[in-house]
Tab-separated table of C-alpha atoms in Angstrom:
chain	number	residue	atom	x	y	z
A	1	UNK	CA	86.814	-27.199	74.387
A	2	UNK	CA	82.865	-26.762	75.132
A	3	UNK	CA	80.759	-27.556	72.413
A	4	UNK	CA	79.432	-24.804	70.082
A	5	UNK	CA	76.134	-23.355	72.673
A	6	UNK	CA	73.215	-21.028	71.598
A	7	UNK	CA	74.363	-18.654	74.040
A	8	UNK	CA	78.254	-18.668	71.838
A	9	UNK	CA	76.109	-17.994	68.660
A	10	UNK	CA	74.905	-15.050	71.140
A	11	UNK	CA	78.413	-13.879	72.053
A	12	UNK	CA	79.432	-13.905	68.582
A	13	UNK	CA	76.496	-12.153	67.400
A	14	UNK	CA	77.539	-8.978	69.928
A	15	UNK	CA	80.863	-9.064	68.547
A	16	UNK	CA	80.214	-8.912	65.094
A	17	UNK	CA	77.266	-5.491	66.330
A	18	UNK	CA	80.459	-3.857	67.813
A	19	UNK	CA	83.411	-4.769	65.129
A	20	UNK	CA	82.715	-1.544	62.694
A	21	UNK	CA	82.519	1.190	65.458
A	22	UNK	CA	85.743	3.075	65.934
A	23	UNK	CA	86.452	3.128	69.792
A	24	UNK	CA	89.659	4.957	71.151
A	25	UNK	CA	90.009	5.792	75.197
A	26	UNK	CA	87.542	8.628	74.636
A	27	UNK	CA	85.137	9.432	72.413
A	28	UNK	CA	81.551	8.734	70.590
A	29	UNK	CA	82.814	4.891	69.747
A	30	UNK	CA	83.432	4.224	73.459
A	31	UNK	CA	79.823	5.647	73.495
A	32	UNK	CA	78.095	3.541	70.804
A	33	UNK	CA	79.813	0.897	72.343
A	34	UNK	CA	78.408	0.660	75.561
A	35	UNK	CA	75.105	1.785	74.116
A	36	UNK	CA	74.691	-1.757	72.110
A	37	UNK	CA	76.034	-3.865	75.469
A	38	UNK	CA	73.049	-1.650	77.232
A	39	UNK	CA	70.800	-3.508	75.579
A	40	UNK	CA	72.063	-6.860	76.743
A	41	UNK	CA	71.975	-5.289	80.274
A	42	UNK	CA	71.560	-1.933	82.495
A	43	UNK	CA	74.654	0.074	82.699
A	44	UNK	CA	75.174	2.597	84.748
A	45	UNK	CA	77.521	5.103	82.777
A	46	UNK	CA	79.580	7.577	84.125
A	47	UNK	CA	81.502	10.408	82.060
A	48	UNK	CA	84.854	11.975	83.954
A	49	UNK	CA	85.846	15.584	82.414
A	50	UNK	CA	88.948	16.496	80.443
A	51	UNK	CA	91.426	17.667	83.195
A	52	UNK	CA	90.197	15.635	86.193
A	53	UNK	CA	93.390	14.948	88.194
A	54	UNK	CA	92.760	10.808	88.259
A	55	UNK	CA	95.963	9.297	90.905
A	56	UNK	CA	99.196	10.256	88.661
A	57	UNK	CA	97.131	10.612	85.735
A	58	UNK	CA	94.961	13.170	84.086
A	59	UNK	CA	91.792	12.880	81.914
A	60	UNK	CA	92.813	13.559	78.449
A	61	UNK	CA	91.279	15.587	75.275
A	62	UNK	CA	88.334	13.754	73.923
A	63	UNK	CA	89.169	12.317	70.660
A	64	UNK	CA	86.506	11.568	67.587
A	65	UNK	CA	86.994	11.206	63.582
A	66	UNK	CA	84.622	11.636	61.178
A	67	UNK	CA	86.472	10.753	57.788
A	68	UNK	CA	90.346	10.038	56.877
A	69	UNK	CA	91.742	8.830	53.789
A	70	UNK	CA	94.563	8.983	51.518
A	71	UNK	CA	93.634	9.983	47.700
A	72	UNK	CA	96.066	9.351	44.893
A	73	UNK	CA	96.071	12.351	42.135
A	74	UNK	CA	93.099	10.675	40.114
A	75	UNK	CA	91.067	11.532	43.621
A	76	UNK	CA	90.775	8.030	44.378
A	77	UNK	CA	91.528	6.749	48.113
A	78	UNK	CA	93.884	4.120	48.484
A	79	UNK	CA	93.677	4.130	52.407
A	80	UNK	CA	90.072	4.757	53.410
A	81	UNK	CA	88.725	5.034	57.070
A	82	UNK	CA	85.677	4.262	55.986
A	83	UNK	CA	86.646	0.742	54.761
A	84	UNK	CA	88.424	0.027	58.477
A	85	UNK	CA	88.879	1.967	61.453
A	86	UNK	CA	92.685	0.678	62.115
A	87	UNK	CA	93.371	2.735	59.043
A	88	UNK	CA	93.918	5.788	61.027
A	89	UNK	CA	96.859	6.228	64.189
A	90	UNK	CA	94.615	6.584	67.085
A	91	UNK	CA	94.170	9.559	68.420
A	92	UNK	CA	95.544	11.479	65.409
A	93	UNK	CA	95.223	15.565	65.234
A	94	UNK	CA	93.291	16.976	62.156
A	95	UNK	CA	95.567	17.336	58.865
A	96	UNK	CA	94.492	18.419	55.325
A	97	UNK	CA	97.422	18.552	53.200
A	98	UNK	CA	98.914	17.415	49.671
A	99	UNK	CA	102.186	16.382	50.049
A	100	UNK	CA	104.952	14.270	48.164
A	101	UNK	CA	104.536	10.158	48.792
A	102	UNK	CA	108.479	11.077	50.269
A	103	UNK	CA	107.229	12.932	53.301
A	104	UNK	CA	104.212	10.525	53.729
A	105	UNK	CA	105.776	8.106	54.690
A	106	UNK	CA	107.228	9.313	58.059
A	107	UNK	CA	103.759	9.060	58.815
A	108	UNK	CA	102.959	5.418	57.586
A	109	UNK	CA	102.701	2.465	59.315
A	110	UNK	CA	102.549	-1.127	58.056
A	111	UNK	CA	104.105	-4.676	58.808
A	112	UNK	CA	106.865	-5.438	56.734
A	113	UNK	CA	106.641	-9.126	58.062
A	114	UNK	CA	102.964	-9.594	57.314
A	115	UNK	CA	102.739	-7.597	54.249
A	116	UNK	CA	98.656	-7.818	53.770
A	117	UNK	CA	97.906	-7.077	57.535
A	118	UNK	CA	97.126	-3.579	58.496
A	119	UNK	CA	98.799	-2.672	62.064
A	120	UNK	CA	96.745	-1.106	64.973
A	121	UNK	CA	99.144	1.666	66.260
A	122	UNK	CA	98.359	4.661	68.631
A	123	UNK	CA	99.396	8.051	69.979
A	124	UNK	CA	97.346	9.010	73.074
A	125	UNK	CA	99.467	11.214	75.118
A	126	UNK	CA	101.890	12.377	72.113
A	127	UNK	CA	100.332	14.572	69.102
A	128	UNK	CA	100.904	13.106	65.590
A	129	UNK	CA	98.895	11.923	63.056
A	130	UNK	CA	99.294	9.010	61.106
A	131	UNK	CA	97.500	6.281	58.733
A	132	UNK	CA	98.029	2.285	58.958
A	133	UNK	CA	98.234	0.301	56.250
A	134	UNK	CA	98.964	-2.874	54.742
A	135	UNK	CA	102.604	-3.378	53.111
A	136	UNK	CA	101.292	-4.412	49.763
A	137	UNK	CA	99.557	-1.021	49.417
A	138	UNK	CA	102.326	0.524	50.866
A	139	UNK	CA	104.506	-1.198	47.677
A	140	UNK	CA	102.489	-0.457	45.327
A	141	UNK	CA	101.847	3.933	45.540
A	142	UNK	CA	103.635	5.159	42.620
A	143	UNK	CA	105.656	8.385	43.262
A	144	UNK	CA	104.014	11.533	43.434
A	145	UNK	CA	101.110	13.765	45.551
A	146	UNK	CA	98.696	12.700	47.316
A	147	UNK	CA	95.996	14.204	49.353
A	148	UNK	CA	95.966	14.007	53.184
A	149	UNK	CA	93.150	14.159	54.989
A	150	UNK	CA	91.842	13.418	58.547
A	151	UNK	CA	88.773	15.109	59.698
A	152	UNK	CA	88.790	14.622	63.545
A	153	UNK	CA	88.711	16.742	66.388
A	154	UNK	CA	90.787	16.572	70.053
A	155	UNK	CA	88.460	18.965	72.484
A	156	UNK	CA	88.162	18.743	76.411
A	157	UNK	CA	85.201	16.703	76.693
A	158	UNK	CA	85.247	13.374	79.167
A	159	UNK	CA	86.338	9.770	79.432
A	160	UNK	CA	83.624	7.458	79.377
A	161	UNK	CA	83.074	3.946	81.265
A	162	UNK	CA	80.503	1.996	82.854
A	163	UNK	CA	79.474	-0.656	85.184
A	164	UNK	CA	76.450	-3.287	86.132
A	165	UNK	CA	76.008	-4.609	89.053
A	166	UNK	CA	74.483	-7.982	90.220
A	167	UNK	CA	73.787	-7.659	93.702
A	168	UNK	CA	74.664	-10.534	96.325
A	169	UNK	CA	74.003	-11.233	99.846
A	170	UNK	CA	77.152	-9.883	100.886
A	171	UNK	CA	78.423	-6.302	100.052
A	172	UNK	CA	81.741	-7.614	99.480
A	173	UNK	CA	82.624	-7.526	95.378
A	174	UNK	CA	84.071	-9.457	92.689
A	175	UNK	CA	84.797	-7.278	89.911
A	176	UNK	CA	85.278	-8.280	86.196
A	177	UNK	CA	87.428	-5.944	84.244
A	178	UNK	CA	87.252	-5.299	80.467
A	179	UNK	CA	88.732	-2.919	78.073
A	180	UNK	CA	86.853	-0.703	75.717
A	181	UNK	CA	89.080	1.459	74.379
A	182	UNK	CA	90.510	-1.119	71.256
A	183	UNK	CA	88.684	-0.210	67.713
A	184	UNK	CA	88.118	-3.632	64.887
A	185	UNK	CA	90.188	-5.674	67.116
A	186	UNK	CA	87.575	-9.251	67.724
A	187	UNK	CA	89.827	-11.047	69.979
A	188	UNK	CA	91.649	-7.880	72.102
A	189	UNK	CA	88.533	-6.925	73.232
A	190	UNK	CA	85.473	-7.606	72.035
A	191	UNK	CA	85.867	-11.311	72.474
A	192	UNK	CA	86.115	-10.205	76.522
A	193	UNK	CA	83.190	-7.744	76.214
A	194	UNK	CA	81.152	-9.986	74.824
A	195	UNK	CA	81.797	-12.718	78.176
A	196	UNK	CA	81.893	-10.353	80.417
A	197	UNK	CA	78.259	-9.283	79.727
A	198	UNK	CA	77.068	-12.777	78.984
A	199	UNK	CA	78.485	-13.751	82.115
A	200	UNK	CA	76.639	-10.622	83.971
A	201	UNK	CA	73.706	-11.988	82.667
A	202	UNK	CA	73.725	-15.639	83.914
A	203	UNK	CA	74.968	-14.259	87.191
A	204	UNK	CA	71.252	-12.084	87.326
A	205	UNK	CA	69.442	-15.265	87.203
A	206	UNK	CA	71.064	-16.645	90.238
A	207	UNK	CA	71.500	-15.111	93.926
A	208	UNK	CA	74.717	-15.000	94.033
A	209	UNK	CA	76.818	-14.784	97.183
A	210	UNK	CA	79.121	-12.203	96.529
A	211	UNK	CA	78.380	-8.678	94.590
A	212	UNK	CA	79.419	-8.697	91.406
A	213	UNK	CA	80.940	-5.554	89.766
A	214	UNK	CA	81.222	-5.412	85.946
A	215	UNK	CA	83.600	-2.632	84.714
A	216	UNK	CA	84.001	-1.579	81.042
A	217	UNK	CA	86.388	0.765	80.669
A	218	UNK	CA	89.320	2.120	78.419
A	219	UNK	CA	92.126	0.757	79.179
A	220	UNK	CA	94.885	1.691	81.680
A	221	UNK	CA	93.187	5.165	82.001
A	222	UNK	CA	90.052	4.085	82.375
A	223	UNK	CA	91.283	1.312	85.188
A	224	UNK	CA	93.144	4.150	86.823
A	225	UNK	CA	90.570	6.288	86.760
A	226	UNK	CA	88.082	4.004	87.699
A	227	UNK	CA	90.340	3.491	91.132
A	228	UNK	CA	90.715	6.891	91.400
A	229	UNK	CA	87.269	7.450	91.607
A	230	UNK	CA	86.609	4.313	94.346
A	231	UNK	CA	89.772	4.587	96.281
A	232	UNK	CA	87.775	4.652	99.607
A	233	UNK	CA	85.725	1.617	99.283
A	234	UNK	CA	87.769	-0.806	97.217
A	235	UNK	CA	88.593	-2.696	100.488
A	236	UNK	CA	85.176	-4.577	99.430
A	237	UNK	CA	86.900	-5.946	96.302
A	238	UNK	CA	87.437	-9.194	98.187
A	239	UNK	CA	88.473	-10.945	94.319
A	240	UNK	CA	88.459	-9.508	90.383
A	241	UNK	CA	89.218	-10.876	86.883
A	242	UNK	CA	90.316	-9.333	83.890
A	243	UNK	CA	89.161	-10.572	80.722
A	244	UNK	CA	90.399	-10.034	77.630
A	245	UNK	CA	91.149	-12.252	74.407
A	246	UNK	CA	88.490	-14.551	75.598
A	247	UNK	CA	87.344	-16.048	71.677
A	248	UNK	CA	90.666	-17.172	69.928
A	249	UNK	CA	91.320	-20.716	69.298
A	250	UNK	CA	94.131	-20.641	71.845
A	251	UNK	CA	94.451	-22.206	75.106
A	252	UNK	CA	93.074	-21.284	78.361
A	253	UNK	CA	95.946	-19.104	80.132
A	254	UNK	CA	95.319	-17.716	83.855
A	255	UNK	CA	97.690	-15.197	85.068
A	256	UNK	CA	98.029	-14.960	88.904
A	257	UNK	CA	97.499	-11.563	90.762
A	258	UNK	CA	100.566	-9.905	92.244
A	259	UNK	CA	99.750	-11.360	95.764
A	260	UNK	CA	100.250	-14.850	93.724
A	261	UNK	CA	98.219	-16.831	96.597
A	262	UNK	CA	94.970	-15.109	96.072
A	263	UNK	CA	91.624	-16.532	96.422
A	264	UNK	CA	90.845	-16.201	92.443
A	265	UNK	CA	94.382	-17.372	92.073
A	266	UNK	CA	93.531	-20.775	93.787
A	267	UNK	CA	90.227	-20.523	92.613
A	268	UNK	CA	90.954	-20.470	88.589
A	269	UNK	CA	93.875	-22.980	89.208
A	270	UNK	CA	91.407	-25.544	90.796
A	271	UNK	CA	88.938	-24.893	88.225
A	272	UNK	CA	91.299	-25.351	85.095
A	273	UNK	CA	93.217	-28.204	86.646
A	274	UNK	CA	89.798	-30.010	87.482
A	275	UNK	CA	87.900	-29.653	84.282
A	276	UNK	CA	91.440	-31.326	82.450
A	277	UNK	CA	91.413	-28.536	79.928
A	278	UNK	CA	94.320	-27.542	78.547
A	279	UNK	CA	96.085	-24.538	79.833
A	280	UNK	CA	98.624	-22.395	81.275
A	281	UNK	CA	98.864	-20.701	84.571
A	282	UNK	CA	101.055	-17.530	84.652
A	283	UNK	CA	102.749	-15.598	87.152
A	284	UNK	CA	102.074	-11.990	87.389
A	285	UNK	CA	103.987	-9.260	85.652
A	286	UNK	CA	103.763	-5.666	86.120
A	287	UNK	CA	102.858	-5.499	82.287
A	288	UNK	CA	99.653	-6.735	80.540
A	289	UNK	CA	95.913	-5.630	80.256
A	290	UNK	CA	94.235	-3.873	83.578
A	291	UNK	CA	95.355	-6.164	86.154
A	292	UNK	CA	98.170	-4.204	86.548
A	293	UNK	CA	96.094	-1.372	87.747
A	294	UNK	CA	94.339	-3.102	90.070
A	295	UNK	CA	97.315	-4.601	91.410
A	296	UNK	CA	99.369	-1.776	91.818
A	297	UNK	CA	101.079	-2.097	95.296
A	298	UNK	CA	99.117	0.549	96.843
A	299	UNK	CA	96.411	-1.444	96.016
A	300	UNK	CA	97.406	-4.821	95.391
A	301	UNK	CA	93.833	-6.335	95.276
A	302	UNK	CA	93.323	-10.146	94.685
A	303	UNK	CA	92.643	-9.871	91.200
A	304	UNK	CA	93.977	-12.153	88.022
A	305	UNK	CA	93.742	-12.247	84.303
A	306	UNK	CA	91.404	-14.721	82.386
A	307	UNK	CA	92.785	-15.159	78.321
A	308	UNK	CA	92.895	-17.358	75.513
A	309	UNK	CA	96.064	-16.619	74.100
A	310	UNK	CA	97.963	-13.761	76.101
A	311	UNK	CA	98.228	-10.161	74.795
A	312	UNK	CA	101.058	-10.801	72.108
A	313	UNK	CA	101.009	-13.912	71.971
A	314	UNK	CA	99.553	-14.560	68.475
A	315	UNK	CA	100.830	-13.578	65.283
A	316	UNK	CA	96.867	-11.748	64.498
A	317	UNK	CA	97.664	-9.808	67.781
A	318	UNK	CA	96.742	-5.337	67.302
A	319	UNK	CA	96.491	-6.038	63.148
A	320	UNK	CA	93.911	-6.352	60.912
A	321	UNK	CA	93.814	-10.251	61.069
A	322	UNK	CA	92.365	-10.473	64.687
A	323	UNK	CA	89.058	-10.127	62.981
A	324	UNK	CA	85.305	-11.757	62.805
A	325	UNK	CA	87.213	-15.256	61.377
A	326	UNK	CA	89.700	-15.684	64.145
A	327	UNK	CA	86.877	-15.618	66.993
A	328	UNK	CA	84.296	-18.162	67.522
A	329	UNK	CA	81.468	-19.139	69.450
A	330	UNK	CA	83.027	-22.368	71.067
A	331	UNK	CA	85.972	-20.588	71.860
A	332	UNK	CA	83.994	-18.182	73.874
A	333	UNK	CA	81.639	-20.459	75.117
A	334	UNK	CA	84.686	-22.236	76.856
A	335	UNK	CA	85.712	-19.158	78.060
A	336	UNK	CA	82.463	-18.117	79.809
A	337	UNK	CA	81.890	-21.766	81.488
A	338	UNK	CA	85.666	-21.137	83.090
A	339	UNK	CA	84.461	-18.115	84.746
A	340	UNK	CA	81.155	-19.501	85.438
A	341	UNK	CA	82.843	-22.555	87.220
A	342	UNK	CA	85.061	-20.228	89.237
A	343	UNK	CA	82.631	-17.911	90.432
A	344	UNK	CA	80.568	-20.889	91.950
A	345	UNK	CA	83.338	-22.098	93.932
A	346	UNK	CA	84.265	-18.534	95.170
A	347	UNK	CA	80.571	-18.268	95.848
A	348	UNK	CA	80.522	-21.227	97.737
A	349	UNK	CA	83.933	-21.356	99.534
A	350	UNK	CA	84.300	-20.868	103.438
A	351	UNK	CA	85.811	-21.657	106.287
A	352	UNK	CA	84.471	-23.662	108.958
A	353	UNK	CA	84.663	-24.448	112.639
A	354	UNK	CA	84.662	-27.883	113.862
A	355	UNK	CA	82.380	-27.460	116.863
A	356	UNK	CA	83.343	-30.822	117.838
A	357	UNK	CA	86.859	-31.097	117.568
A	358	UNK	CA	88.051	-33.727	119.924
A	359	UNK	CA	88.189	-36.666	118.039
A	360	UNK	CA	85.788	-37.766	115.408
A	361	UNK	CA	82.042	-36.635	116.117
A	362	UNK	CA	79.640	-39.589	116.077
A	363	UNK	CA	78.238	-39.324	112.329
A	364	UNK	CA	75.778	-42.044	112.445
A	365	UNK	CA	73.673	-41.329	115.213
A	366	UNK	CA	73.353	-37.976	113.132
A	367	UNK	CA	71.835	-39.393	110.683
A	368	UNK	CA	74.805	-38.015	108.578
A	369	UNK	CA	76.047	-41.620	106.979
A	370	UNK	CA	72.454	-42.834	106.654
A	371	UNK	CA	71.897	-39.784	104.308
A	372	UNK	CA	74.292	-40.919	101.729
A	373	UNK	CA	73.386	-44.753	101.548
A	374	UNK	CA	72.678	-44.737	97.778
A	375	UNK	CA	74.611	-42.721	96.740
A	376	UNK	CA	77.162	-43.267	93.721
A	377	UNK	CA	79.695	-41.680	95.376
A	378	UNK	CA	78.849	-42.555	99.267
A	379	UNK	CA	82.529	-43.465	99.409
A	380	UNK	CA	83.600	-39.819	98.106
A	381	UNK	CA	81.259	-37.997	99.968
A	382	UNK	CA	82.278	-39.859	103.312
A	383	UNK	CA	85.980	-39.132	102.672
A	384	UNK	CA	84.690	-35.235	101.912
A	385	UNK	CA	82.540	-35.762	105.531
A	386	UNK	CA	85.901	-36.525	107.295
A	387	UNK	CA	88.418	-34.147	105.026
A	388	UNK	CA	86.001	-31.533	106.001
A	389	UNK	CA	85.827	-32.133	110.054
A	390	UNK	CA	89.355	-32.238	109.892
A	391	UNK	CA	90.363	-29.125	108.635
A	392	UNK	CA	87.594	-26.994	109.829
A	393	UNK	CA	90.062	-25.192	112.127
A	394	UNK	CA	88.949	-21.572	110.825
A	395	UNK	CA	92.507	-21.337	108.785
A	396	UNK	CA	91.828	-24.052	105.716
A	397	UNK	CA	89.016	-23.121	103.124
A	398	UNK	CA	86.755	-25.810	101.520
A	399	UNK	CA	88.741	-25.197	98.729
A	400	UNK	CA	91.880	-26.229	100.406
A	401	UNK	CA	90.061	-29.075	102.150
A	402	UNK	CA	89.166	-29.691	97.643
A	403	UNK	CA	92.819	-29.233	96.689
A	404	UNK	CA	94.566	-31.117	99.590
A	405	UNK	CA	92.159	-33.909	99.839
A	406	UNK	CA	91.905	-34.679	95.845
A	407	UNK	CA	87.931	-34.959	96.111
A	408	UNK	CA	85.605	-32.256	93.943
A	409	UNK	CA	84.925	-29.400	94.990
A	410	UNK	CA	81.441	-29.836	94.319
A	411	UNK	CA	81.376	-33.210	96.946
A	412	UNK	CA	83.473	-30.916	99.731
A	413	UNK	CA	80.851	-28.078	99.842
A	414	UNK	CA	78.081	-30.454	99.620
A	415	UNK	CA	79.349	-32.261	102.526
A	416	UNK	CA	80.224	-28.877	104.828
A	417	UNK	CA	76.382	-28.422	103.981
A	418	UNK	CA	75.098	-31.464	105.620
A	419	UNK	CA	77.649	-30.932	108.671
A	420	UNK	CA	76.536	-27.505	109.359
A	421	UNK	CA	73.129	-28.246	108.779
A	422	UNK	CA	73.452	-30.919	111.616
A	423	UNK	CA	75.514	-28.396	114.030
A	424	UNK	CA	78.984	-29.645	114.023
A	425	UNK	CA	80.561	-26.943	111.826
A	426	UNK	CA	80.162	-23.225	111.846
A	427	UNK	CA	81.385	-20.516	110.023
């Protein structure tokens, strides 16, 4: 793993800002969210209206909350909003009620398995109301009443997301997807948020090649609606990324698009395999974070998923324990220099035209040898020189040239410079 980085202090320190707020698909928290990652950088944020018709999908109800407990008969609260957002089903209708601790607990939810976790549990599309808690609390109500209350509101109002974007020399985009919609969660998402806006940021300083297109938005709805909304120009979505679960101590884990072969497929694969971190490359399957969206078959853009540990795959996974002490800098510093080293080889990869494809152009009396005498790795870059020439046949990409020949990817698009400088290449 990368070693702890000022800018992974950073990261960390915009997760902890955005740990207390209460985010849902809709609502204020989504809001007051996006508000604190405007400071970091300009967003451009756009509100959709209850009711807009969004591909199969409609724009729900917005959904705030104000207060929520659960108050024994001495008036005390022994589940409190106010002490943890996950304490309340998401999306839960308005209830004030005293009722026996026997008809309560249809409406509890805990983990029997992890008895001092509270569970994150929601009902978007289904009205009900509902309180998590931890199983210990759970065990230890005595019989009797106990006040209800949860002081929220469900009232057409919109869907909010938002997007920066770092402008290339090309129109065509890379997008980088993250989900908002997840309340005190660290890992699932604020880990991701946190990257993805870091990474926007380093991408600014630089001129890149490609657009880049950073999306923060609820998710699945938000995704869809997101489509919905760009349906006629998402041809320029040449590659995308998903992140999510970017700070836990896990390994790397890339999970291939649906077209399996994509660009940012190879891209990641080269990248991870390279650097000799530890990791896992995963197929696609229809199920998962935003991805899915964005691969849908009408779709089917070239776009992966970039995690630590997958979406379920850790015990700490949608309970209270994926909190501020299962995230860390490092974790997410490792995580940002993946997608940093990906993007610069999608930035940089082409394909070429040998212009002189009839045997082996005369490198010499180019000057083209001469240039590397030196050199460290004269031998390399020759090798790249040749690997290059050869496969410049306007089907193989420099990354191809990278994975078939063995040699860095680095040393293959340094050596397509040099050959197109001197006219033998073209793209």
């Amino acid at each position: 793993m990368a070693p702890m980085t000022d800018t992974g202090e950073e990261m960390y320190g915009l997760v902890e800002r955005l740990y207390p707020l209460c985010r849902s698909i809709t609502g204020d928290g989504v809001r007051a969210t996006l508000d604190i990652v405007g400071e970091y950088l300009p967003l451009q944020v756009h509100e959709v209206p209850t009711g807009t018709q969004v591909l199969d999908w409609t724009v729900p109800q917005e959904w705030n909350i104000r207060d929520a407990y659960i108050a024994d008969s001495t008036g005390r609260r022994v589940v409190d909003f106010a002490a943890s957002s996950l304490h309340v089903l998401g999306y839960s209708v308005p209830v004030a009620r005293t009722m026996p601790l026997s008809e309560l607990r249809a409406h509890l939810h805990t983990l029997p398995d992890q008895p001092n976790w509270v569970p994150y549990r929601t009902s978007y599309y289904k009205p009900e109301w509902g309180f998590c808690l931890a199983q210990e609390t759970l065990d230890a109500l005595p019989d009797g009443d106990y006040e209800v209350r949860i002081d929220s509101t469900l009232a057409d109002g919109h869907l909010t997301y938002a997007e920066h974007v770092v402008p290339g020399q090309v129109a065509d985009e890379v997008i980088v997807s993250c989900h908002t919609c997840h309340p005190s969660l660290a890992n699932d998402n604020l880990a991701g948020i946190a990257v993805a806006t870091f990474l926007a940021r380093e991408l600014a300083r630089q001129t890149p090649y490609y657009t880049y297109r950073f999306i923060y938005a609820p998710g699945t709805i938000g995704a869809i609606t997101w489509l919905a909304r760009n349906a006629e120009r998402v041809d320029r979505v040449k590659h995308g990324l998903v992140l999510a679960c970017a700070g836990d101590p896990g390994q790397l884990t890339y999970k291939r698009s649906r077209r399996g072969d994509a660009e940012i497929d190879q891209a990641l694969r080269h990248v991870l395999t390279a650097s000799e971190r530890p990791h896992h490359i995963n197929e696609f399957t229809p199920y998962g974070y935003d991805e899915r969206q964005y691969c849908s078959p009408g779709f089917n853009l070239g776009v992966g998923s970039l995690t630590r540990t997958p979406y379920a795959g850790y015990p700490e996974y949608h309970t209270s324990a994926d909190n501020l002490d299962y995230v860390s800098p490092e974790a997410m510093a490792d995580t940002l220099a993946v997608c940093r080293e990906a993007f610069a080889v999608l930035d940089r990869n082409r394909r070429y035209l040998n212009l002189s494809p009839y045997g082996e152009p005369q490198l010499g009396r180019r000057g083209l040898y001469d240039a590397l005498g030196g050199r460290s790795d004269t031998k390399q870059a020759q090798m790249a020189m040749l690997w290059v020439l050869n496969l410049s046949d306007g089907e193989h990409s420099l990354l191809d040239v990278a994975e078939r020949s063995g040699l860095p990817f680095d040393t293959v698009a340094g050596a397509a410079d040099a050959l197109h400088e001197a006219g033998l290449i073209k793209t």
